[in-house]
Coordinates of C-alpha atoms (C1' of nucleotides) in Angstrom, one line a residue:
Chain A
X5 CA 64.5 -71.5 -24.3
X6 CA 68.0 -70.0 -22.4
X7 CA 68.2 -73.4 -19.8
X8 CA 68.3 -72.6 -16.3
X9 CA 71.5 -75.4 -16.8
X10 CA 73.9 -73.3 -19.2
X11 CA 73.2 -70.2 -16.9
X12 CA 74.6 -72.2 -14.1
X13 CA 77.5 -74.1 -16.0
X14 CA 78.6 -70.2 -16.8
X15 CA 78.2 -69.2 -13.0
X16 CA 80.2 -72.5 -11.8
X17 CA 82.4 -71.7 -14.5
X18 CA 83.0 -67.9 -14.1
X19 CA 83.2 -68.9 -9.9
X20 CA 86.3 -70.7 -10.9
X21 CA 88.2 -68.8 -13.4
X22 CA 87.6 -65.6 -11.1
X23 CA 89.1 -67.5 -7.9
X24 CA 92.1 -68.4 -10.2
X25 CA 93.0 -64.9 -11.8
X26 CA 90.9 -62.3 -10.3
X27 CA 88.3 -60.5 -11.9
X28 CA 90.3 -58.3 -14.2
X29 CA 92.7 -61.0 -15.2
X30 CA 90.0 -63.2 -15.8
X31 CA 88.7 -62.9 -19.7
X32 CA 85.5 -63.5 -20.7
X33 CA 87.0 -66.4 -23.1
X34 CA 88.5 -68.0 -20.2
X35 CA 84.9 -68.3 -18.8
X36 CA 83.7 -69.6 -22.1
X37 CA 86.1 -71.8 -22.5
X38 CA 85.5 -73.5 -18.8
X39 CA 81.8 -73.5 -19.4
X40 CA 81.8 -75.1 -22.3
X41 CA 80.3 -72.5 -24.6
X42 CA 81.3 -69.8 -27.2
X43 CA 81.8 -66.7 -25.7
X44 CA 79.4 -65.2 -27.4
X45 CA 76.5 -67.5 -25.4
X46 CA 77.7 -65.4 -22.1
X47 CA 76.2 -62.6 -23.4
X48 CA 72.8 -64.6 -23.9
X49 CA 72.7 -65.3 -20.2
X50 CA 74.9 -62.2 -18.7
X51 CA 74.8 -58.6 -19.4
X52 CA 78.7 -58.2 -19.1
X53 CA 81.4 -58.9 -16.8
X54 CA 80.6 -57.3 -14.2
X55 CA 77.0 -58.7 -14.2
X56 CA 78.6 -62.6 -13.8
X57 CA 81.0 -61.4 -10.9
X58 CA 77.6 -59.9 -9.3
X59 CA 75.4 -62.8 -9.9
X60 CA 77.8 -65.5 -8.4
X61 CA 78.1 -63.6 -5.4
X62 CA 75.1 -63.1 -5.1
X63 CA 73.9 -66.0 -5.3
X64 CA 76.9 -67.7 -3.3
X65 CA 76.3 -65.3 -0.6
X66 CA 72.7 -66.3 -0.9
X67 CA 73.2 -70.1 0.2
X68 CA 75.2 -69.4 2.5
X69 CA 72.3 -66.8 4.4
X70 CA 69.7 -69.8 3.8
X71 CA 72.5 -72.4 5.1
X72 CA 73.4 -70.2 8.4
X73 CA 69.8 -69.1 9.3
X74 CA 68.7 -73.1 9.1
X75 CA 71.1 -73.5 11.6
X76 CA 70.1 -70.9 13.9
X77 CA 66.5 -71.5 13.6
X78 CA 67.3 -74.8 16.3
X79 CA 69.1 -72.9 18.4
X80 CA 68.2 -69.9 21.2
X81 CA 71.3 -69.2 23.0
X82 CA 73.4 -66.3 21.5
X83 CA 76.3 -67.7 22.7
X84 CA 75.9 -70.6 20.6
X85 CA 74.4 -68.6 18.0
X86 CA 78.0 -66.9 17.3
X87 CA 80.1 -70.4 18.0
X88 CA 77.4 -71.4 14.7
X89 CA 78.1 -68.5 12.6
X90 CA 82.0 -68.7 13.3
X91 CA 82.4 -72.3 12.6
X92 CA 79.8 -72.3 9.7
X93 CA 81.6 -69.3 7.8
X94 CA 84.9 -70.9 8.0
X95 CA 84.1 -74.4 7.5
X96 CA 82.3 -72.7 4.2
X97 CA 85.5 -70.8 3.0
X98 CA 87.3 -73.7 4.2
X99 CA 85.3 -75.8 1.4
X100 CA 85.0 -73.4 -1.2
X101 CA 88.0 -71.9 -1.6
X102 CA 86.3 -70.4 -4.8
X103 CA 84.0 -68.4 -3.1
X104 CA 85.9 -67.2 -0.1
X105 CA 87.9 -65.8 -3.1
X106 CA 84.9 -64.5 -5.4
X107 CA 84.0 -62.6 -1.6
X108 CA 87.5 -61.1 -1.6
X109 CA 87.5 -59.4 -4.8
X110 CA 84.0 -58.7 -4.9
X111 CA 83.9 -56.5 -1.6
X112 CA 87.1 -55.0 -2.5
X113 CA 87.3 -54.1 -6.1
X114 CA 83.3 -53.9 -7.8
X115 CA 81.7 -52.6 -4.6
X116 CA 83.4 -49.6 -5.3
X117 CA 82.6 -49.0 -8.9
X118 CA 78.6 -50.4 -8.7
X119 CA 78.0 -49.8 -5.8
X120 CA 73.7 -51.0 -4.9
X121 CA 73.7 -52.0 -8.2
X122 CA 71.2 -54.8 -6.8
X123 CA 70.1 -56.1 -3.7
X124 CA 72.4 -56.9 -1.2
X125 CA 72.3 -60.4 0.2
X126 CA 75.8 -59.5 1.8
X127 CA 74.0 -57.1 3.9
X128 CA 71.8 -59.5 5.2
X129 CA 74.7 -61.8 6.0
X130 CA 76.7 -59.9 8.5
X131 CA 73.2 -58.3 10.1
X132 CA 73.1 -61.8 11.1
X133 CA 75.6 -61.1 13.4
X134 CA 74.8 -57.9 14.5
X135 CA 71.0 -59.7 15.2
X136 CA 73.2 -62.2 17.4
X137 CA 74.3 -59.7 19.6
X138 CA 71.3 -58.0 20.0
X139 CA 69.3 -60.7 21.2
X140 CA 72.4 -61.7 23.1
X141 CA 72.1 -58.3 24.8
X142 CA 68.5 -58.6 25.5
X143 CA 69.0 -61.9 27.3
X144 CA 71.9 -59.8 29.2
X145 CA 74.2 -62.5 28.0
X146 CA 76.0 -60.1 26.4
X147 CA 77.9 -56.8 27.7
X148 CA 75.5 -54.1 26.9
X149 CA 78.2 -51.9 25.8
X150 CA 79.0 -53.4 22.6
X151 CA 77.3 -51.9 19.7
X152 CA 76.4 -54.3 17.6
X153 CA 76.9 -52.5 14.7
X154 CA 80.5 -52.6 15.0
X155 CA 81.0 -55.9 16.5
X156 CA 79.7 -57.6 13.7
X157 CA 82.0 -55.9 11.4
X158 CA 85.0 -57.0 13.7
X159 CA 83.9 -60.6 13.5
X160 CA 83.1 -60.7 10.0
X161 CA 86.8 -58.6 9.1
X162 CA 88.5 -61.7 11.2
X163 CA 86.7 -64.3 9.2
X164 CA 87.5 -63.0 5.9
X165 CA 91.1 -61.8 7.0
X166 CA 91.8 -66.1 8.0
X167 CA 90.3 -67.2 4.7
X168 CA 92.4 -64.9 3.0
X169 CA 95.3 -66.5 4.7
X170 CA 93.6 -69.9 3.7
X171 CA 93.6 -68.8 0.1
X172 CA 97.5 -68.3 -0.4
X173 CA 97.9 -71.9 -0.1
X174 CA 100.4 -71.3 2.6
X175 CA 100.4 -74.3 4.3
X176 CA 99.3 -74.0 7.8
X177 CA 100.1 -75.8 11.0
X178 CA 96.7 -75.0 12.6
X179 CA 93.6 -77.8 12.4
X180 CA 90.3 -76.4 11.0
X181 CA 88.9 -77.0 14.8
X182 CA 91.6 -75.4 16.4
X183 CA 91.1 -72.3 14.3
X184 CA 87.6 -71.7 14.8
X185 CA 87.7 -72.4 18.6
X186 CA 90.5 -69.9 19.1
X187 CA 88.1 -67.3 16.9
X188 CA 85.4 -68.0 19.0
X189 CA 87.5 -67.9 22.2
X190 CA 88.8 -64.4 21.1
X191 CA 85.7 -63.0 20.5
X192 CA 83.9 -64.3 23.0
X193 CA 86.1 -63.9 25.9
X194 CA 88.4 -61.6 24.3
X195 CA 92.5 -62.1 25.1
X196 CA 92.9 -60.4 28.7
X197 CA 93.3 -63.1 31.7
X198 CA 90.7 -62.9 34.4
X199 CA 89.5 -59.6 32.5
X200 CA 86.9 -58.1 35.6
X201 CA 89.5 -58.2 38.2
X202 CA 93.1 -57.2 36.8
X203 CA 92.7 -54.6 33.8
X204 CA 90.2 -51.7 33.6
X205 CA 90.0 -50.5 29.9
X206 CA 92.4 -47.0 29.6
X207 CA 88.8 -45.7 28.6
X208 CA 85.6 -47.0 29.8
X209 CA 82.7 -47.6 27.9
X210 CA 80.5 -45.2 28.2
X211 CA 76.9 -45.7 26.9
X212 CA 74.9 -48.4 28.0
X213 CA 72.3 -50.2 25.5
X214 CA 73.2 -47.9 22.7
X215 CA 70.3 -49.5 20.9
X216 CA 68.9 -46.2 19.8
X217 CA 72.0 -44.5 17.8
X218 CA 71.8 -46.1 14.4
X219 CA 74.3 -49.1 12.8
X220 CA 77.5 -48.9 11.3
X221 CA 76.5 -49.3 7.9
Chain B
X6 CA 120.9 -37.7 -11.3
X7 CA 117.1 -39.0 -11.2
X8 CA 115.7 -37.0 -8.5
X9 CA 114.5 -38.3 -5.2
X10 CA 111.6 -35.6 -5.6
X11 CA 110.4 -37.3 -8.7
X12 CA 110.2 -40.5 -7.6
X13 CA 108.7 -39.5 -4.1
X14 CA 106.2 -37.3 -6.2
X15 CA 105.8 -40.0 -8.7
X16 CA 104.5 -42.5 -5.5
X17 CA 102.8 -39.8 -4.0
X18 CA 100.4 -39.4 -7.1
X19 CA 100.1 -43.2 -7.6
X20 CA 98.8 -43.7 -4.3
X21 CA 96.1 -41.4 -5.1
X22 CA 95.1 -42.4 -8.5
X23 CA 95.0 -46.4 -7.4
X24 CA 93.0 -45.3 -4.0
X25 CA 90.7 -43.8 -6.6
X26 CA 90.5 -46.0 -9.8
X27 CA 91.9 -49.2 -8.3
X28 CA 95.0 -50.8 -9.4
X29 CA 93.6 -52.8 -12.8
X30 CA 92.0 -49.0 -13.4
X31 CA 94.2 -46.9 -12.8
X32 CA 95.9 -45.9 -16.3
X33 CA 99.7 -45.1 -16.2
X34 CA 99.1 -41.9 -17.7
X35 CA 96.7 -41.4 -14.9
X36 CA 99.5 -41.5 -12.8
X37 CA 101.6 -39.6 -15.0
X38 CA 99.5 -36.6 -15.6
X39 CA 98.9 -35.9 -11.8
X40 CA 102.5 -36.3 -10.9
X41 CA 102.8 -33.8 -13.7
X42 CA 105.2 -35.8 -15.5
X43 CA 105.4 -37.7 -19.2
X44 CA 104.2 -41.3 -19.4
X45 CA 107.7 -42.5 -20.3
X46 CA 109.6 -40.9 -17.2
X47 CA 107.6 -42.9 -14.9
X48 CA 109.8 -46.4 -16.7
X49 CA 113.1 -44.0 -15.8
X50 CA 111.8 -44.7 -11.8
X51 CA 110.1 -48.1 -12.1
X52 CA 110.0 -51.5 -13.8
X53 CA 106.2 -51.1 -14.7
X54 CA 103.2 -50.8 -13.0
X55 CA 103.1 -53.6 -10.7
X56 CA 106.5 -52.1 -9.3
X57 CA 104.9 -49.0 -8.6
X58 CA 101.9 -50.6 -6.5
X59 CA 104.3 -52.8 -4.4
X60 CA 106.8 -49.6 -4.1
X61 CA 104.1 -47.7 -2.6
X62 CA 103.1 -50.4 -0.3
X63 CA 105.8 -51.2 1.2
X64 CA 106.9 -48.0 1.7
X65 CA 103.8 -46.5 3.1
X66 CA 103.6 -49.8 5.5
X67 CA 106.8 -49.6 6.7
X68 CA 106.3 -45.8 7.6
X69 CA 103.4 -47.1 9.8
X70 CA 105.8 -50.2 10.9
X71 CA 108.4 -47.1 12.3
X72 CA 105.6 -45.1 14.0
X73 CA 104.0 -48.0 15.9
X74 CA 107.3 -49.2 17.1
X75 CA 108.4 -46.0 18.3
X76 CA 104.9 -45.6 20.2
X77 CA 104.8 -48.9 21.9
X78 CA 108.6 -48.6 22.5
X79 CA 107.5 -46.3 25.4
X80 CA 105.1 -48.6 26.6
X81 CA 105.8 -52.5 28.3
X82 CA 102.0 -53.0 29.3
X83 CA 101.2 -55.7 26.9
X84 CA 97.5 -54.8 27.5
X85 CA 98.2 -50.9 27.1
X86 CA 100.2 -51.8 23.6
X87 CA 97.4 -53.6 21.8
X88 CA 95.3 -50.4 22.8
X89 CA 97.7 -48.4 21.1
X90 CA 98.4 -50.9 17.9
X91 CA 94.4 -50.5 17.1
X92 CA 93.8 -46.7 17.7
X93 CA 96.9 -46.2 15.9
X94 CA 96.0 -48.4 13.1
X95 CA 92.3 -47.0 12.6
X96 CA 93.5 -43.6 12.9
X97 CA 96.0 -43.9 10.4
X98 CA 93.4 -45.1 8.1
X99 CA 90.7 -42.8 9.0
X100 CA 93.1 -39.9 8.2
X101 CA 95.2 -41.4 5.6
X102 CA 92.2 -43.3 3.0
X103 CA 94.1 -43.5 0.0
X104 CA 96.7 -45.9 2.3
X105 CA 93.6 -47.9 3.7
X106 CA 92.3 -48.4 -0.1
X107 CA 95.8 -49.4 -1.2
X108 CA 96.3 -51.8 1.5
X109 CA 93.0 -53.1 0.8
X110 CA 93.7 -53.6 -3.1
X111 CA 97.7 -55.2 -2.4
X112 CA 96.6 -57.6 -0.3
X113 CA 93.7 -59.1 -2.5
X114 CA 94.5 -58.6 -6.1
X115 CA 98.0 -58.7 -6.3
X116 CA 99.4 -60.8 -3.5
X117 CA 98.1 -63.6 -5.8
X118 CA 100.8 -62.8 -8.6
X119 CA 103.6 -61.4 -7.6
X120 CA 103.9 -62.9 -4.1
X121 CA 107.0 -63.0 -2.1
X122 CA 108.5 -60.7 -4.8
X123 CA 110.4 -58.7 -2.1
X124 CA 110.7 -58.5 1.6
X125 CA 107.7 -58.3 3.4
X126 CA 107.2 -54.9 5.6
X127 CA 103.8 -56.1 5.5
X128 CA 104.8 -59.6 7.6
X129 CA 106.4 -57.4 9.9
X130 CA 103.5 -55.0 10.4
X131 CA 101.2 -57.7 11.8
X132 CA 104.0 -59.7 13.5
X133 CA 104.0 -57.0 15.6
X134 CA 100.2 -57.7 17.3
X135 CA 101.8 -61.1 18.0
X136 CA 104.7 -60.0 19.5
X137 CA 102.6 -58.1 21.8
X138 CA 100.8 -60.7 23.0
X139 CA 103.6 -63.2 23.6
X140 CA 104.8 -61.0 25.6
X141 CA 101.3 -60.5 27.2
X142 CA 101.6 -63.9 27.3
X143 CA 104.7 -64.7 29.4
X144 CA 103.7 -61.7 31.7
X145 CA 100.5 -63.7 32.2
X146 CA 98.5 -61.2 31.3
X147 CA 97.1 -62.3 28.4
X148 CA 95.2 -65.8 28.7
X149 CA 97.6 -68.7 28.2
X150 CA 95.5 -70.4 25.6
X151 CA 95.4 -68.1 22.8
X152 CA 97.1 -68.6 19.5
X153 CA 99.3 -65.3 19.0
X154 CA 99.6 -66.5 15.2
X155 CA 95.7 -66.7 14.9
X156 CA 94.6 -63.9 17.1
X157 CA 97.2 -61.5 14.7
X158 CA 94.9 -62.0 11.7
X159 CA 91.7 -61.5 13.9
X160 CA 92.8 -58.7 15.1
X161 CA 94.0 -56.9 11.7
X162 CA 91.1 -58.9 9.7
X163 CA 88.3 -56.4 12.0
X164 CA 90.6 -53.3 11.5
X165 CA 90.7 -53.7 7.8
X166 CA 87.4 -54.4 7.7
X167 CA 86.7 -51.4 9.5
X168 CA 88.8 -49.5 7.5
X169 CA 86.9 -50.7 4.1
X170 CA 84.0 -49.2 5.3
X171 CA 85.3 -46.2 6.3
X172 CA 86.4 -45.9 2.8
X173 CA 83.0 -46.9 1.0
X174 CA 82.2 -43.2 2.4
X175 CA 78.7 -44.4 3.6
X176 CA 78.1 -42.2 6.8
X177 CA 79.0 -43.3 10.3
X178 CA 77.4 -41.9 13.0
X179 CA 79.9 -43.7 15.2
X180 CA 83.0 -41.7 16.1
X181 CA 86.5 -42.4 15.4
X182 CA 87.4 -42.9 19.8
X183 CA 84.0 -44.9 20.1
X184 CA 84.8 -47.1 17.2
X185 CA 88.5 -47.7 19.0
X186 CA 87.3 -48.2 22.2
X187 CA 85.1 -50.6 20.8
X188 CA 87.3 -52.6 19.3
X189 CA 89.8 -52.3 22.2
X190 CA 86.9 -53.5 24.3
X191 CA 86.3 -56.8 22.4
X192 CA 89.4 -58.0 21.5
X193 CA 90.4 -57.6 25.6
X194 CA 87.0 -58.7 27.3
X195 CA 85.3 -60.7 24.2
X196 CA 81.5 -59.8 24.2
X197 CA 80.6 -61.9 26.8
X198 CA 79.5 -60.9 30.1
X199 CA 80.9 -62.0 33.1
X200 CA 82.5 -64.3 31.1
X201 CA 84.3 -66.8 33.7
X202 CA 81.4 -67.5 35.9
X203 CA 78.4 -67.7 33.7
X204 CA 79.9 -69.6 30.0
X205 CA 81.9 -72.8 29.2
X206 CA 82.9 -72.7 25.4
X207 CA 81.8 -75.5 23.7
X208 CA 85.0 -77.1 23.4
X209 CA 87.4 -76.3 25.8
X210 CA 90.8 -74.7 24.9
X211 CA 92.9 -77.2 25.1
X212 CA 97.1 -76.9 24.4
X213 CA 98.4 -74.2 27.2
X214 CA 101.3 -72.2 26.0
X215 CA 101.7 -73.5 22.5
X216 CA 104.7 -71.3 21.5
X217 CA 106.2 -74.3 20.2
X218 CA 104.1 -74.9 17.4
X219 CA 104.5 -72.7 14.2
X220 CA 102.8 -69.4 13.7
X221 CA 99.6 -68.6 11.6
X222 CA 101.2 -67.8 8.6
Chain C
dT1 C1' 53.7 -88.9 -38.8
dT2 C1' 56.1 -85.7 -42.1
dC3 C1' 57.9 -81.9 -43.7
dA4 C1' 58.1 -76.8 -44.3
dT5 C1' 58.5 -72.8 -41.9
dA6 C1' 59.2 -69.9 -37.8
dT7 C1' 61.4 -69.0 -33.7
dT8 C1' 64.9 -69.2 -30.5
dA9 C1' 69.7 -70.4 -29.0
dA10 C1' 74.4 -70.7 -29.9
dT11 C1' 78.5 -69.7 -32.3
dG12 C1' 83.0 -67.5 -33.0
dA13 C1' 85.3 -64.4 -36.1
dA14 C1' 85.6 -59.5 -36.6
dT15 C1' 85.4 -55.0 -34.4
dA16 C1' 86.8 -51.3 -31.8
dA17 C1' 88.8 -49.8 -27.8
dT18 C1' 92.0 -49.6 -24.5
dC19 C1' 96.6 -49.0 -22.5
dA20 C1' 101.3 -50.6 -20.9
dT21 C1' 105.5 -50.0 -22.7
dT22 C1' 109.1 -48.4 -25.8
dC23 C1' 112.3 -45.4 -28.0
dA24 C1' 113.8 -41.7 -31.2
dG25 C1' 114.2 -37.3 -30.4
dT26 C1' 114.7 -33.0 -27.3
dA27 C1' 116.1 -30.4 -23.3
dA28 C1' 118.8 -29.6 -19.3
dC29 C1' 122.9 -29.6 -17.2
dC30 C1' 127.9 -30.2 -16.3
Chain D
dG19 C1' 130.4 -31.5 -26.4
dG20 C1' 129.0 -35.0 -23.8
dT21 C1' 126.1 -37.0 -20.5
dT22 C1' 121.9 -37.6 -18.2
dA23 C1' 117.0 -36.8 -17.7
dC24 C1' 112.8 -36.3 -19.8
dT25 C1' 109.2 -36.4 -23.4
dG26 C1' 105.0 -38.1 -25.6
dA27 C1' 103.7 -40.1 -30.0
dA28 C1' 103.8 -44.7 -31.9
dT29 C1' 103.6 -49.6 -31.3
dG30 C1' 101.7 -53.8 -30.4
dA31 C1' 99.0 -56.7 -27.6
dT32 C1' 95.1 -57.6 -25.4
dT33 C1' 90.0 -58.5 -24.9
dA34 C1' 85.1 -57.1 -24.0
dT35 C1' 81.5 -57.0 -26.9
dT36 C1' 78.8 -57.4 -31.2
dC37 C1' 76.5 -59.5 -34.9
dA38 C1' 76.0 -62.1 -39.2
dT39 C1' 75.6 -66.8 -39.6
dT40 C1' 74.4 -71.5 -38.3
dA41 C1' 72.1 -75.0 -35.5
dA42 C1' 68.4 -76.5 -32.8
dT43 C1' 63.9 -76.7 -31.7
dA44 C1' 59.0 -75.7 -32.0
dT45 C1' 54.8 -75.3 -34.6
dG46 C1' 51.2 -76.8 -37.3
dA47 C1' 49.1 -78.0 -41.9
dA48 C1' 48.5 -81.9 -44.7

DNA sequence: TTCATATTAATGAATAATCATTCAGTAACC
DNA sequence: GGTTACTGAATGATTATTCATTAATATGAA
């Protein structure tokens, strides 16, 4: 019988050797070799490359949904809801430098080429967001003018953008904390001083609970 | 005399092939045939392939370096000049794909192995969205307590997030001015509403004015 | 329990492609 | 006739994948 425990050496193993050289640097002997295993025993477990890139993000992606969603259950206020999902994301990528890699090269190089090759926990990730807002909006704690939609891709593109940054090993001056308060701070206030009374936007919003146009995919 | 023209056309048909393929699948001949040229000349114009991916990029960044710093050169409202840094950004990339897909691959796949291996038009680029807000900053129009070195990568991270989407060519039914003044919109006011009266961050910002400390790499 | 056989898992060397790069030769131009 | 630009077939390296072979484990009859 395959074990459930050589499948997962692989996928710890391929995690690693992906976040080292990228997926097309990375050779299937590499991930052999850092499992433990001939190469040929990948192929018992995985259909090909690809398929192991998939099935760690996947299933990285996945904990990290169950992790996030725990953490909202205890909690009702939206604003608090995005201070969560801001501070849990990078702490995460923080961690597991691995996998805010695997996430780099996964959304940017495979996405394109199988593209819904399988069901897409990432999807369900960053709706997270977008379900933040909403609710946020319903409570009127939120502008209604935002569409959700695209907010929650402007939140998630800062995330991945400072784990990125994370990721070159530059060394950095800023704490962890310090990081995701200013994010939250941005976001949640946005940059402009005392925004109602000094600045009008050079166009104004115009729709107001744009709930009915559909999401930005 | 190696021509200008051939090495301009040369870039030009790179761009397009690694928009399409991706760098790691994009063949040299690739490249070759749609410049119309033999494999072999494109070694008379470059070192090898890697070359020709960090030639194009920095070119085609700095061209966008030039045009945003003649635009805001008009322009000394710090507020008005992050307006025009993000609809000039996402319209670039909305009418130029191929760019947005080979910013996208640079900055993930090859960053990683060739790093610092020239000067950096990139750096500059997204210097410039801190530079705007320093100067916000000491005009006091920007709030005191934001990091210009964090709020740089925030601010890019949602574009080029944006941007990847755009270029997965999944429909939007947003348009290209909505999606601006969106993200115009949260990056100025945040998402909250009324933000000063009704919501106290968590934790409080806490350092005023931190120009001293070292930027956000 | 013991051993023979069957079934399943694992191995890693061999295969078969794939391309980046080179370079001997040709063309264009001065 | 000499210099420079260009060509594209040949080279040589690299590697995902396969598969014949071996090891491990299960089964069950005596």
């Amino acid at each position: 019988m395959k074990s459930a425990d050589k499948h997962n050496k692989i996928i710890r193993a391929a995690t690693k050797v992906f976040a080292k050289k990228g997926f097309f640097n990375a050779r299937i002997s590499d991930i052999a070799k850092e499992a433990k295993v001939a190469d040929g025993t990948i192929y018992l477990y995985f259909n090909n490359k690809f398929d192991i890139l998939l099935t760690v993000f996947e299933q990285e992606i996945g904990k990290l949904v169950d992790q996030i969603k725990a953490l909202l259950a205890e909690e009702d206020d939206p604003r608090r809801m995005i201070e969560i999902f801001i501070a849990k994301h990078l702490q995460e990528m923080k961690k597991n430098k691995n996998l805010a890699e695997v996430i780099q090269i996964e959304l940017r190089q495979t996405n394109k080429l199988v593209r819904d090759y399988r069901n897409n926990r990432f999807s369900e990730y960053i709706n997270i967001i977008s379900t933040i807002i909403k609710q946020g909006q319903d409570k009127n704690v939120f502008r209604q003018d935002i569409l959700p939609g695209i907010a929650k891709r402007a939140i998630f593109g800062a995330l991945d953008e400072i784990a990125r940054i994370w990721n070159l090993d530059l060394v950095s001056e800023y704490s962890m904390d310090e990081t995701v308060q200013q994010v939250i701070n941005i976001f949640l206030l946005g940059i402009l001083n005392e925004p109602g009374r000094q600045y009008r936007l050079k166009v104004k919003p115009s729709r107001v609970n744009p709930r009915k146009k559909p999401e930005f995919p």
